[in-house]
CSV table of N, CA and C in Angstrom, one decimal:
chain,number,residue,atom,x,y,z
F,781,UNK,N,32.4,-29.1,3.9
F,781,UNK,CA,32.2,-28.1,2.8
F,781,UNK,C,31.8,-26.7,3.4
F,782,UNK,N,32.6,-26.1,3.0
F,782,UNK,CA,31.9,-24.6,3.7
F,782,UNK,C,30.9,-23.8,3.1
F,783,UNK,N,30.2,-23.0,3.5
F,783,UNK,CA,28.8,-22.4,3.3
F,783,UNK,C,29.2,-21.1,3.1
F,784,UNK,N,28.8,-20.5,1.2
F,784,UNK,CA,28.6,-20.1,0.8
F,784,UNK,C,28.5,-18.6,1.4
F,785,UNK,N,29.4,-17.5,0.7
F,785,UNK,CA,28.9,-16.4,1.8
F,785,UNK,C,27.3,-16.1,1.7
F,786,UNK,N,26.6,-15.3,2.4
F,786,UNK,CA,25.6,-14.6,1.9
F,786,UNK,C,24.8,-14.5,0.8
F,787,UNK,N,24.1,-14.3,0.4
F,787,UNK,CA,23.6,-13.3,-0.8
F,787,UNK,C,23.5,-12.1,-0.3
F,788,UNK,N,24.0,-11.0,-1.3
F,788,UNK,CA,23.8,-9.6,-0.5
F,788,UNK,C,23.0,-9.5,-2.5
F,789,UNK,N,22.2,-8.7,-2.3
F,789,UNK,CA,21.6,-8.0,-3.5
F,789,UNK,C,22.8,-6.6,-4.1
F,790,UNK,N,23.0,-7.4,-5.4
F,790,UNK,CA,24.0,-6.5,-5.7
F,790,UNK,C,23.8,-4.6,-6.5
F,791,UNK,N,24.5,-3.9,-5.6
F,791,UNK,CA,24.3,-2.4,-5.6
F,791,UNK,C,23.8,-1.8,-7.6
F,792,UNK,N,24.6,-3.3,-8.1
F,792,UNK,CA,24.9,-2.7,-9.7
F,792,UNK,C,22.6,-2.3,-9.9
F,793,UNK,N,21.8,-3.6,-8.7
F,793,UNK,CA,20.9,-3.9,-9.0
F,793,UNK,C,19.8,-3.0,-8.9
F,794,UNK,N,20.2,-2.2,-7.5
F,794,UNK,CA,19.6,-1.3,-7.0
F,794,UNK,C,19.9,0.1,-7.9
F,795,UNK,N,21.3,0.5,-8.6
F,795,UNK,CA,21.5,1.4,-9.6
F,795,UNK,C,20.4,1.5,-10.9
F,796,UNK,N,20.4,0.3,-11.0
F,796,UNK,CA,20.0,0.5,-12.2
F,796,UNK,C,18.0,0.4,-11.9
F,797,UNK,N,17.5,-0.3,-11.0
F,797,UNK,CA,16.0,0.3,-10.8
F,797,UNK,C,16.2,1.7,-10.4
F,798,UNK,N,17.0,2.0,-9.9
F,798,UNK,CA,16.9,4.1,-9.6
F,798,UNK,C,16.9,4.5,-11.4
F,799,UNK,N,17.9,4.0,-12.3
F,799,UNK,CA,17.5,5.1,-13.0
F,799,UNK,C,16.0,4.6,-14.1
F,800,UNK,N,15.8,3.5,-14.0
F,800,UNK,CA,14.6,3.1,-14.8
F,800,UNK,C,12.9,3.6,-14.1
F,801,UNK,N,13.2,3.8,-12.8
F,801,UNK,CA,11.9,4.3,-11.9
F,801,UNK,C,12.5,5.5,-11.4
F,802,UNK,N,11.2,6.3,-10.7
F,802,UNK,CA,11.1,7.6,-10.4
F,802,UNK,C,11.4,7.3,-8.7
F,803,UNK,N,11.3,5.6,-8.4
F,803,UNK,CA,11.1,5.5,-6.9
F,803,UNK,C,10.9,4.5,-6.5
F,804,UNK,N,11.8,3.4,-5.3
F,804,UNK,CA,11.6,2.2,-5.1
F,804,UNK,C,11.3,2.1,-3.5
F,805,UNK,N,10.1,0.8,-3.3
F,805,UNK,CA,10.6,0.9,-1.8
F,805,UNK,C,10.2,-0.7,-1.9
F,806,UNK,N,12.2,-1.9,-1.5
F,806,UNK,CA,11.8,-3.3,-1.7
F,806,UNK,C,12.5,-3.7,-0.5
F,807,UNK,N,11.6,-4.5,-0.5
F,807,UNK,CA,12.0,-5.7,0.7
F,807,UNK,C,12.3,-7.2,0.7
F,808,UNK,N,13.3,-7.4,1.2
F,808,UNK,CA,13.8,-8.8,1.1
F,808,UNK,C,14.1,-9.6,2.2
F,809,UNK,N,14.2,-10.9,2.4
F,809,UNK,CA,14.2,-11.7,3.7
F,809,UNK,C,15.5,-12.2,3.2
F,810,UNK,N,17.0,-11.9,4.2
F,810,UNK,CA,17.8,-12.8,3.8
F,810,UNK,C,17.8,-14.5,4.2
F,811,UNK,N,19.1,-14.9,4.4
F,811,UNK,CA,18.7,-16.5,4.9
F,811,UNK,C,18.9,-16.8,6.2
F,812,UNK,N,19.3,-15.7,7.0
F,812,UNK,CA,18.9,-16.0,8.6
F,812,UNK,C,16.8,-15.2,8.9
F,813,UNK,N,16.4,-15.0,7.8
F,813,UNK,CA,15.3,-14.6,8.3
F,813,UNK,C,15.3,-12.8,8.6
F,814,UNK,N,16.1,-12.1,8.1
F,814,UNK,CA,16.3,-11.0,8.3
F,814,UNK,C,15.5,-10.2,7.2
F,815,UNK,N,15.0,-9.0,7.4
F,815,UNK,CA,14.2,-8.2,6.4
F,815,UNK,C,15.2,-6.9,6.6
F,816,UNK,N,15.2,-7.0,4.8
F,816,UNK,CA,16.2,-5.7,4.7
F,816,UNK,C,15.3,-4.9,3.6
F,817,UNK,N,15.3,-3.7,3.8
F,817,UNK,CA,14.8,-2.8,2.8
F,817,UNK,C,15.5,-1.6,2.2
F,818,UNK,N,15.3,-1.5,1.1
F,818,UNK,CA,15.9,-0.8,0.4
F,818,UNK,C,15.0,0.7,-0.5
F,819,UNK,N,15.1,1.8,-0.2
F,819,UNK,CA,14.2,3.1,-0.5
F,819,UNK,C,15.0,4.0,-1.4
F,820,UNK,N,14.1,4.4,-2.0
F,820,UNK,CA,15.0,5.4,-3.1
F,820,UNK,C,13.8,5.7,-3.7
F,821,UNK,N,14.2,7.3,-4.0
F,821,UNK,CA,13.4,7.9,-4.6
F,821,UNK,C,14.1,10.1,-5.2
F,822,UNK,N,13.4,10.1,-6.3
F,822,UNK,CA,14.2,11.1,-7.0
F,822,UNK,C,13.8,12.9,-5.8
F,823,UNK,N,12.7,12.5,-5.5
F,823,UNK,CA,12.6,13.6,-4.7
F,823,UNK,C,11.2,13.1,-3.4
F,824,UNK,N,11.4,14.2,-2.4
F,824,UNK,CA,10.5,13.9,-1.2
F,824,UNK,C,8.9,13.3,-1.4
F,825,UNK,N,8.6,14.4,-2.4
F,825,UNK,CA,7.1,13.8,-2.9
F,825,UNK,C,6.8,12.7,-3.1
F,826,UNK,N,8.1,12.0,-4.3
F,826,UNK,CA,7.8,10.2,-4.5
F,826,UNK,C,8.0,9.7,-3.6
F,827,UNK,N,9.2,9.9,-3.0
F,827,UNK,CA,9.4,9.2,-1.4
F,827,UNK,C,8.0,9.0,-0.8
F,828,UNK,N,7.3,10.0,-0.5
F,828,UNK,CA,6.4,10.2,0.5
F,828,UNK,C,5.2,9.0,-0.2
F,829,UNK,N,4.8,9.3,-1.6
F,829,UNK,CA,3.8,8.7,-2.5
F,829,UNK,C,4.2,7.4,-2.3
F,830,UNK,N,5.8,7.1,-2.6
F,830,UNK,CA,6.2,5.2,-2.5
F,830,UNK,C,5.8,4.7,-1.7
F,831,UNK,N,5.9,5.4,-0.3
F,831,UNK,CA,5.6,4.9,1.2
F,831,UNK,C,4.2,4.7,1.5
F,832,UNK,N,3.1,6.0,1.2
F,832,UNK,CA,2.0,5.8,1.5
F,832,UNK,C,1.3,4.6,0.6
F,833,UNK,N,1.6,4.6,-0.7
F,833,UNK,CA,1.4,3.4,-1.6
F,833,UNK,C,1.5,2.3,-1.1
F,834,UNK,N,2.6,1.9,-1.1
F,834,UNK,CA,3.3,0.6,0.2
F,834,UNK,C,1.9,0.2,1.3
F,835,UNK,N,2.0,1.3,2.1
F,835,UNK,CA,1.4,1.1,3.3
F,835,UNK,C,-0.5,0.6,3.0
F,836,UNK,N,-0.7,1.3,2.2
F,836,UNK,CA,-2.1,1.0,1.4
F,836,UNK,C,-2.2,-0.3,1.3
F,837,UNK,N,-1.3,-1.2,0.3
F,837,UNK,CA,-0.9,-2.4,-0.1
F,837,UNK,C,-0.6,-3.2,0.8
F,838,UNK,N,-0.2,-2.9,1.8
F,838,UNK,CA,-0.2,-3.7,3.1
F,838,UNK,C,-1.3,-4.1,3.5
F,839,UNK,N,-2.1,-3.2,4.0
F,839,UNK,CA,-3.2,-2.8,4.9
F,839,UNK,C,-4.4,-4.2,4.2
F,840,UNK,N,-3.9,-3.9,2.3
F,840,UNK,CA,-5.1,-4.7,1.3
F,840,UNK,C,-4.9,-6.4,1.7
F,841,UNK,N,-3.6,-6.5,1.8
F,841,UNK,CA,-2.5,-7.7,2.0
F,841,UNK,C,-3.2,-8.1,3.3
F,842,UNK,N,-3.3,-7.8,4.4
F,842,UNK,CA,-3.4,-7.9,6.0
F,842,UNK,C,-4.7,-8.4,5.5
F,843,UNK,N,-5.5,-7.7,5.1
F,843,UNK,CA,-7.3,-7.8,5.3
F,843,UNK,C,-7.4,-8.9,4.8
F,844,UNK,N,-7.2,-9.4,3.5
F,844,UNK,CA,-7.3,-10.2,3.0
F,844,UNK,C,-6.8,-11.9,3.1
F,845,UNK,N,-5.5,-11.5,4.1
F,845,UNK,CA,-5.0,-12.9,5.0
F,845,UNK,C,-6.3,-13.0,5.6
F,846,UNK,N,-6.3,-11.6,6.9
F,846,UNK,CA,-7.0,-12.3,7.8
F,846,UNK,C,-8.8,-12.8,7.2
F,847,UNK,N,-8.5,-12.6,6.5
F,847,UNK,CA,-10.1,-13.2,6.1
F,847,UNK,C,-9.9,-14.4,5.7
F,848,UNK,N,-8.9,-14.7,4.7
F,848,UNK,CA,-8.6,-16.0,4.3
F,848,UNK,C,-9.0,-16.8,5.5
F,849,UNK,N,-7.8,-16.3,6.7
F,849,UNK,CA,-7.7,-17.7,8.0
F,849,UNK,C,-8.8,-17.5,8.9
F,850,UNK,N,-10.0,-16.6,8.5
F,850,UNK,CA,-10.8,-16.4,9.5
F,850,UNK,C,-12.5,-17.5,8.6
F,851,UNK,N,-12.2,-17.4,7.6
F,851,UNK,CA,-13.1,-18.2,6.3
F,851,UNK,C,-12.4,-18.8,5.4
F,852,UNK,N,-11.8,-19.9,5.9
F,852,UNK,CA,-11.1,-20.7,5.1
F,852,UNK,C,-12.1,-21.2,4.1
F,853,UNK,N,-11.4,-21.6,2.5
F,853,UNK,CA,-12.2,-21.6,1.3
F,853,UNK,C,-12.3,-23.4,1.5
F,854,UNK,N,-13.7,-24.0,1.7
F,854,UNK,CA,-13.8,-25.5,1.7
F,854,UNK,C,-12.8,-26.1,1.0
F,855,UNK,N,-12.6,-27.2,1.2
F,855,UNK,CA,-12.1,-28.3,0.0
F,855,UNK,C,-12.8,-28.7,-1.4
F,856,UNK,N,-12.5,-29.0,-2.1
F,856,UNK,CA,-13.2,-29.1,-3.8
F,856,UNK,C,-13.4,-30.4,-3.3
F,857,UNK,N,-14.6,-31.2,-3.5
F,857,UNK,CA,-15.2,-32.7,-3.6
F,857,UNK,C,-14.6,-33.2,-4.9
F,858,UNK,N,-13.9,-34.2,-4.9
F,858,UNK,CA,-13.2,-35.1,-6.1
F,858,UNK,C,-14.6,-35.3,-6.7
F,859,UNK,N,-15.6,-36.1,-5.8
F,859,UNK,CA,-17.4,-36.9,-6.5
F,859,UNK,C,-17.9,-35.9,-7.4
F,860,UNK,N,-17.7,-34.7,-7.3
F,860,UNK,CA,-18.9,-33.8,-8.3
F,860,UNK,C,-18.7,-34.5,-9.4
F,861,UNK,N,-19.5,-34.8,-10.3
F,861,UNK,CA,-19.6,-34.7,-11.8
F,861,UNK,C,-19.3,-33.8,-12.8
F,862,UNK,N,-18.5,-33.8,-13.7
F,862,UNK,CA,-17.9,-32.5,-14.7
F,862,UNK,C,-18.9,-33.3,-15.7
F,863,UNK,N,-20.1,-32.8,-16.1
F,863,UNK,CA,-21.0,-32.6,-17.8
F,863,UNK,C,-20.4,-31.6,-18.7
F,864,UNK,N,-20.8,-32.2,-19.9
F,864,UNK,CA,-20.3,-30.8,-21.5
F,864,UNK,C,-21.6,-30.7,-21.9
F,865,UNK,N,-21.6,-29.6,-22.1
F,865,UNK,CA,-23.2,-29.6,-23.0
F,865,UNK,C,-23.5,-30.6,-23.8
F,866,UNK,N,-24.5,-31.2,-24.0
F,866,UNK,CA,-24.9,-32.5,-24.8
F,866,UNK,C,-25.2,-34.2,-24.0
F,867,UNK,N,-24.1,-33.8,-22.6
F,867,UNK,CA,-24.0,-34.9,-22.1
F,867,UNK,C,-25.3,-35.0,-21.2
F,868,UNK,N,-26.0,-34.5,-21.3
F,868,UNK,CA,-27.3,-34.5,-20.6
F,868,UNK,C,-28.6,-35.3,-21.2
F,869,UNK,N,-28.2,-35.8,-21.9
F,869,UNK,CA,-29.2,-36.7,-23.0
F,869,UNK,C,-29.4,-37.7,-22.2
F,870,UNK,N,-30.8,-38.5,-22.2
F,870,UNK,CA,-30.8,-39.9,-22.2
F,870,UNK,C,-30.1,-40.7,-23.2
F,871,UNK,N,-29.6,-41.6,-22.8
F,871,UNK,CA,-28.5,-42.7,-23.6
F,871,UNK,C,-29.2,-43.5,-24.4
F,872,UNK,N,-30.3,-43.8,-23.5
F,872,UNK,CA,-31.9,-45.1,-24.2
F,872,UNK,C,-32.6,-44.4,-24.8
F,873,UNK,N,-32.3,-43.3,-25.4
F,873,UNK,CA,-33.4,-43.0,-26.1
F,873,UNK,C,-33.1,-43.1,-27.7
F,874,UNK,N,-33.7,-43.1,-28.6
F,874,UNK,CA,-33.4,-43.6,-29.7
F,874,UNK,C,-33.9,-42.4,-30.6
F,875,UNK,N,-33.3,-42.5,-31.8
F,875,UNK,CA,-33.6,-41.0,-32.4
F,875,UNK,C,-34.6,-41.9,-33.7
């Protein structure tokens, strides 16, 4: 069976976020692992704003891995006990 061409993200897709936004900057991994990006923007300033934005959001993205794999979040214990309010009563006690 032969293998399917590509996916290519279709132009109709990228038209139409240009006219709904002032300014796009997207990235995609195809299926050999390739990163393709795609920029648009109505004039220099947003361009410039999309990018520095971006790059902010990166920087937030980066910190935040590496903290993750540098303080990994324990495992949840199955044994804790889940109580509801009320369940705290003695059972032998008698009203």
């Amino acid at each position: 069976m032969e293998r399917p061409n590509s996916f290519k993200l279709p132009q109709s897709f990228l038209s139409q976020l240009g006219e709904f936004t002032t300014g796009y900057f997207l990235v995609t991994v195809n299926e050999q692992g390739q990163f393709e990006t795609f920029v648009q923007a109505d004039n220099p300033v947003t361009r410039l704003g999309v990018l520095k934005f971006t790059g902010m959001v990166l920087d937030t993205l980066e910190s935040n891995l590496e903290q993750n794999i540098s303080n990994p979040v324990p495992e949840q214990h199955s044994d804790i006990e889940i109580t509801e309010e009320g369940d705290d009563e003695d059972p032998s006690a008698t009203t």
